[in-house]
Short mmCIF file of C-alpha atoms in Angstrom, two decimals:
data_model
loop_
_atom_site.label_atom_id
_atom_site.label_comp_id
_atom_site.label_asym_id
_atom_site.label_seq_id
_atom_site.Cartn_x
_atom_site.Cartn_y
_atom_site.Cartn_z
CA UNK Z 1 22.29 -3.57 -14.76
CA UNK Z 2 21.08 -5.26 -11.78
CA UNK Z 3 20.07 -8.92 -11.62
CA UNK Z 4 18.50 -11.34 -8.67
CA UNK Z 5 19.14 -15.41 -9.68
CA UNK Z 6 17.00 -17.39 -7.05
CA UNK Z 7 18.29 -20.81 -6.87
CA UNK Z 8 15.96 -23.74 -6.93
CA UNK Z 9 12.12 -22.69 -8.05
CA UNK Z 10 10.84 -25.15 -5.43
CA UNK Z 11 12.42 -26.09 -1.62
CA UNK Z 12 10.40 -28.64 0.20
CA UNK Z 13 10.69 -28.59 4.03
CA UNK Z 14 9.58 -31.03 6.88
CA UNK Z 15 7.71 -28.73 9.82
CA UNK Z 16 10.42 -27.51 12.43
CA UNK Z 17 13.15 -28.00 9.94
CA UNK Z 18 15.66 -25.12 8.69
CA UNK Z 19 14.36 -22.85 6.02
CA UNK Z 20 17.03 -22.18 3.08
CA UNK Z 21 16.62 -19.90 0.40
CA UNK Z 22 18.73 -18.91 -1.79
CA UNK Z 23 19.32 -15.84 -3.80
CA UNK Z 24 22.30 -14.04 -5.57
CA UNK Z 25 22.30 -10.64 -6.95
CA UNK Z 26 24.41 -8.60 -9.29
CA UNK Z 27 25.14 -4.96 -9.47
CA UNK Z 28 27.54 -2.54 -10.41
CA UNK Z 29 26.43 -0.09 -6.93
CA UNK Z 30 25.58 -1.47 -3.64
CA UNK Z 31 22.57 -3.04 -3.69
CA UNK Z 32 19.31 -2.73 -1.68
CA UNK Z 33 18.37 -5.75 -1.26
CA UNK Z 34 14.10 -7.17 -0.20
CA UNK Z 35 12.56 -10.18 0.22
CA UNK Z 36 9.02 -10.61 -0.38
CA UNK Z 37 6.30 -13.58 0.13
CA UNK Z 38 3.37 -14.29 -1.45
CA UNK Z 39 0.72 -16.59 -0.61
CA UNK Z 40 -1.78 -18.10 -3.05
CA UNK Z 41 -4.04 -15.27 -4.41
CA UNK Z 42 -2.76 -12.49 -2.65
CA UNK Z 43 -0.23 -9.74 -2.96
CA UNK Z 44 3.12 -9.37 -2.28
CA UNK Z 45 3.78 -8.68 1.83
CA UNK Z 46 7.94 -7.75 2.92
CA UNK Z 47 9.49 -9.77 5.07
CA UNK Z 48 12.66 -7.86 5.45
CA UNK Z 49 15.21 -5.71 3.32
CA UNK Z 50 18.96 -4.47 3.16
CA UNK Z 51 19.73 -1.14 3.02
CA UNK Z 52 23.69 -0.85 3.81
CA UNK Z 53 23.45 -0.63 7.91
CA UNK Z 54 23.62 -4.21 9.79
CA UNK Z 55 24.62 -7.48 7.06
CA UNK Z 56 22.04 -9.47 9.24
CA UNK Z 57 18.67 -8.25 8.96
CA UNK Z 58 15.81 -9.52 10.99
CA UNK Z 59 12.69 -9.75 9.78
CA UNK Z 60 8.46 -10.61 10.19
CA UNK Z 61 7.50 -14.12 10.97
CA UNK Z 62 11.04 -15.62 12.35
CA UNK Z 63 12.91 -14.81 9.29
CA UNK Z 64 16.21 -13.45 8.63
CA UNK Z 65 18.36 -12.83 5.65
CA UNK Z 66 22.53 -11.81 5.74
CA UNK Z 67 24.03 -9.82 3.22
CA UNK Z 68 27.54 -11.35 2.34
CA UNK Z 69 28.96 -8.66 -0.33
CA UNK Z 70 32.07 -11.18 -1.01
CA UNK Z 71 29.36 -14.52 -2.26
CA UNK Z 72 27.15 -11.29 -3.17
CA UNK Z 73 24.31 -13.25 -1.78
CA UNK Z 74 20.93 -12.45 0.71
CA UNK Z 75 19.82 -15.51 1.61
CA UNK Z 76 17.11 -16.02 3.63
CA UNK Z 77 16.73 -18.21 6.46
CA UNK Z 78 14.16 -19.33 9.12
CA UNK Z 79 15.51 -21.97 11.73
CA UNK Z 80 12.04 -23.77 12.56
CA UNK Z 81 9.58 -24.35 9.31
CA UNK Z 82 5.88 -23.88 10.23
CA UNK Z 83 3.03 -25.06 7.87
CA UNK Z 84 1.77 -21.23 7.31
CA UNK Z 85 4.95 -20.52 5.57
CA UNK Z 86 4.56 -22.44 2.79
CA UNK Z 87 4.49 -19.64 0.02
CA UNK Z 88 5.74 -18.32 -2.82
CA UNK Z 89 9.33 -16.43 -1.99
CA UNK Z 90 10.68 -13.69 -4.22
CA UNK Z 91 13.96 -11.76 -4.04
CA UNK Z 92 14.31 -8.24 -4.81
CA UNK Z 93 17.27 -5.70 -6.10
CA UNK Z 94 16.25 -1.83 -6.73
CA UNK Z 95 17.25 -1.01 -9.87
CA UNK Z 96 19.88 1.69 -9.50
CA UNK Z 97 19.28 3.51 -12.50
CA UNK Z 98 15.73 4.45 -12.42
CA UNK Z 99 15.43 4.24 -8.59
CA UNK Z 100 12.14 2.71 -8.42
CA UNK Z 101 11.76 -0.01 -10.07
CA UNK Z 102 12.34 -3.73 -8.27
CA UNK Z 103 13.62 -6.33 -10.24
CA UNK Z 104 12.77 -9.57 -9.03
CA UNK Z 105 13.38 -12.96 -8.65
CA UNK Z 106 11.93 -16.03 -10.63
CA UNK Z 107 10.65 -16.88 -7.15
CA UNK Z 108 10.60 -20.14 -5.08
CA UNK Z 109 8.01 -21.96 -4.27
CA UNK Z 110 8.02 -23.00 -0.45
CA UNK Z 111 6.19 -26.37 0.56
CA UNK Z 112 5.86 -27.70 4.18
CA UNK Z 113 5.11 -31.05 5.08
CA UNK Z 114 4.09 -32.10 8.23
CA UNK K 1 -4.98 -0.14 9.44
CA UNK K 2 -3.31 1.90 6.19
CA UNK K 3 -3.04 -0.21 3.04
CA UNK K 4 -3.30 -0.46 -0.37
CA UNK K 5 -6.61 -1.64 -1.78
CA UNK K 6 -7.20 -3.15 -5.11
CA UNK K 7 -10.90 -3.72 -6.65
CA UNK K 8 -11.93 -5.67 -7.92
CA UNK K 9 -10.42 -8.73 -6.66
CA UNK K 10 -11.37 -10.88 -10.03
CA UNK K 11 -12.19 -9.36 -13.23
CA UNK K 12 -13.36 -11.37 -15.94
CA UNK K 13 -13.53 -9.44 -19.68
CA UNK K 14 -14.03 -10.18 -23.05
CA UNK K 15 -11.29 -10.18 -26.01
CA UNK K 16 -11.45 -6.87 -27.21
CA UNK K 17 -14.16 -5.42 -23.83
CA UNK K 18 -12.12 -2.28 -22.40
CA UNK K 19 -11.51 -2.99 -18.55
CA UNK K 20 -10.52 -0.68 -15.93
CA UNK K 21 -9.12 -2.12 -12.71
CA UNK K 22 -8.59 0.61 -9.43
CA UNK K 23 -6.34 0.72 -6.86
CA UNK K 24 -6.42 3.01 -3.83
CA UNK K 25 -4.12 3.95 -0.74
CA UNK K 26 -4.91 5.31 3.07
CA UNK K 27 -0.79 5.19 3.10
CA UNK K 28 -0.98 8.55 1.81
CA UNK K 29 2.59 7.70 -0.56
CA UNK K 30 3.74 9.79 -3.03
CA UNK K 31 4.43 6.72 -5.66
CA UNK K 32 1.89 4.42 -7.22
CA UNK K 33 3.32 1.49 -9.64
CA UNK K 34 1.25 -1.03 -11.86
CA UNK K 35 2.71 -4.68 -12.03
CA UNK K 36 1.75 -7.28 -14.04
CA UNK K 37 2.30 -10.89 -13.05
CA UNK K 38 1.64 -13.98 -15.33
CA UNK K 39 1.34 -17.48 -13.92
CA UNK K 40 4.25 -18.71 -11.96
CA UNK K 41 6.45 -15.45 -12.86
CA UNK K 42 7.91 -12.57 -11.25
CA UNK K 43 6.23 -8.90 -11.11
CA UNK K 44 6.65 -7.14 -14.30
CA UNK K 45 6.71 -3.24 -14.03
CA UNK K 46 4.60 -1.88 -16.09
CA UNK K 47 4.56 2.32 -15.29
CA UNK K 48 4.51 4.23 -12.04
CA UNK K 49 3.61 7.79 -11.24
CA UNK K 50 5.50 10.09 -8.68
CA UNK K 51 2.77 12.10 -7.75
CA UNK K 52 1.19 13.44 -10.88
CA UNK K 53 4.32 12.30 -12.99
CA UNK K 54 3.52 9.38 -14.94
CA UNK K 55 6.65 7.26 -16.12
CA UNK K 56 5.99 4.47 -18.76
CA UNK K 57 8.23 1.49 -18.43
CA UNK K 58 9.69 0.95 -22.00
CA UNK K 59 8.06 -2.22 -23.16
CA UNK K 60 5.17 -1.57 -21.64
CA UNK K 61 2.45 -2.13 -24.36
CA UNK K 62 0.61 0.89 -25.53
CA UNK K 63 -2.60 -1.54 -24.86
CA UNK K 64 -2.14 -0.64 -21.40
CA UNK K 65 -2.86 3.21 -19.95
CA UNK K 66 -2.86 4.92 -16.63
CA UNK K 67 -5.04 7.35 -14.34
CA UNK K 68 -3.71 9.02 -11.34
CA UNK K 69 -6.72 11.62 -10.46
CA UNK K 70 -5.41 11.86 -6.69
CA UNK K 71 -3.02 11.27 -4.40
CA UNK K 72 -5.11 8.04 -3.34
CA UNK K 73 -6.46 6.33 -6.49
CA UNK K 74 -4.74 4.73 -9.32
CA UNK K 75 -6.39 3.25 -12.18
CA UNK K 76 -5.27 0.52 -14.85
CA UNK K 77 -7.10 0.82 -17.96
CA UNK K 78 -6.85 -2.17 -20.62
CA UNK K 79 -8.02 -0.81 -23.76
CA UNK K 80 -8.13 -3.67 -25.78
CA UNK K 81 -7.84 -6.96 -23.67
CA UNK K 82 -6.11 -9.78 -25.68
CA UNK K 83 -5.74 -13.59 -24.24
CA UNK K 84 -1.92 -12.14 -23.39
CA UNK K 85 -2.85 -10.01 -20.74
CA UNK K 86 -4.87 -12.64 -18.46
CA UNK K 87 -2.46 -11.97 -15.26
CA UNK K 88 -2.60 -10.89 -12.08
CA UNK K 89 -2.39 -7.27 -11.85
CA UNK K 90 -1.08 -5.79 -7.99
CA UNK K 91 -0.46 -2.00 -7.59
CA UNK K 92 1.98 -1.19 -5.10
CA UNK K 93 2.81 2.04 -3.36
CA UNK K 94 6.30 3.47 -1.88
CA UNK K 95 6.90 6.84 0.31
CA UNK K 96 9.12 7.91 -2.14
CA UNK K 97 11.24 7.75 -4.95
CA UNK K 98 14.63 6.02 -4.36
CA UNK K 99 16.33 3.01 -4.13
CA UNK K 100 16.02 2.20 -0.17
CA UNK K 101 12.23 2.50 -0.15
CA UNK K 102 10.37 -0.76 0.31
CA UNK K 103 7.28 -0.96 -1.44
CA UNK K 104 3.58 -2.18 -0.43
CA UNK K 105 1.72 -4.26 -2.52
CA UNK K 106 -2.37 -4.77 -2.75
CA UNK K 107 -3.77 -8.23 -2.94
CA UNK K 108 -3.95 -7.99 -6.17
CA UNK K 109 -6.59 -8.16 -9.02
CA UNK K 110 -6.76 -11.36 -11.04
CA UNK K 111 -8.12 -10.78 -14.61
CA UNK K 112 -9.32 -13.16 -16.88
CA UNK K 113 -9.80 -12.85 -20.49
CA UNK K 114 -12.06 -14.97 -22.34
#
């Protein structure tokens, strides 16, 4: 069965700093892999996702996640932290059995500081 | 713009009051899901239809029922609230069935039960 482990429920970040988060995945097919943010109130927008073509996937609002099959991790990465981004982060795996469902991440929680 | 619309935003209902929440889609996508998400948690699948075919997650509670009358609306019915199922409650939508298809979330519908 498929599993996402985010590591670290809360990153804190200084404005224009690097953006680091984490998450691993297990599962017994190649993955597709998504990552989704949330901010306070609202529902769940994607940023980007993994679908076997190119290992570095570019996605909305500066971010950009690489798929490295041998740490079988997607972490996602934004060189310059702006205040808007400070969100709630969630990692996603498809389930490969029923082919529909998501299975997420515990999420991390994403605070700027200016 | 095409998106998925929830109503109402909040819901408050009484232990025990029946409440139906709605979701609706211009994205004209064959798959509708329910999730539930509790306070500082991930999504929790609750059922999805495929067009008219309903699937019912397996721990889904039988508390919780489903309406799919059209292509475009999707209804959540609670039949008997209990404290438990305060949550937010986001319907999501997806082209198709299959692992590689991202999904699109509403904002969400927060429900309170008092």
């Amino acid at each position: 069965a498929q599993s996402v482990t985010q590591l670290g429920s809360h990153v804190s970040v200084s404005e224009g700093a690097l953006v680091l988060l984490r998450c691993n995945y297990s599962s017994s097919v190649p993955p597709y892999l998504f990552w989704y943010v949330q901010y306070p109130n609202q529902g769940l927008q994607l940023l980007l996702k993994y679908t076997s073509a190119a290992t570095l996937v570019k996605g909305i609002n500066g971010f950009e996640a690489e798929f490295k099959k041998s740490e079988t991790s997607f972490h996602l990465t934004k060189p310059s932290a702006h205040m808007s981004d400070a969100a709630e982060y969630f990692c996603a795996v498809s389930d490969d059995q029923a082919g529909t469902a998501l299975i997420f991440g515990k999420g991390t929680t994403l605070s700027v500081s200016s | 713009d095409a998106m998925v619309i929830q109503n109402p935003r909040y819901q408050v209902t009484q232990f025990g009051k029946p409440v139906t929440l709605s979701c609706s889609q211009t994205l004209n996508h064959n798959v509708m899901y329910w999730y539930q998400q509790k306070s500082s948690q991930a999504p929790k699948l609750l059922f999805h239809y495929y067009d008219k075919d309903f699937n019912n997650e397996a721990d889904t509670p039988d508390n919780f029922q489903s309406r799919r009358p059209n292509t475009s609306f999707c209804f959540l019915d609670i039949r008997s609230p209990g404290l438990g199922d305060a949550a937010m409650y986001l319907c999501a939508t997806s082209r198709a069935s299959g692992r590689r298809y991202e999904q699109y979330f509403g904002p969400g519908t927060r429900l309170t039960v008092t």
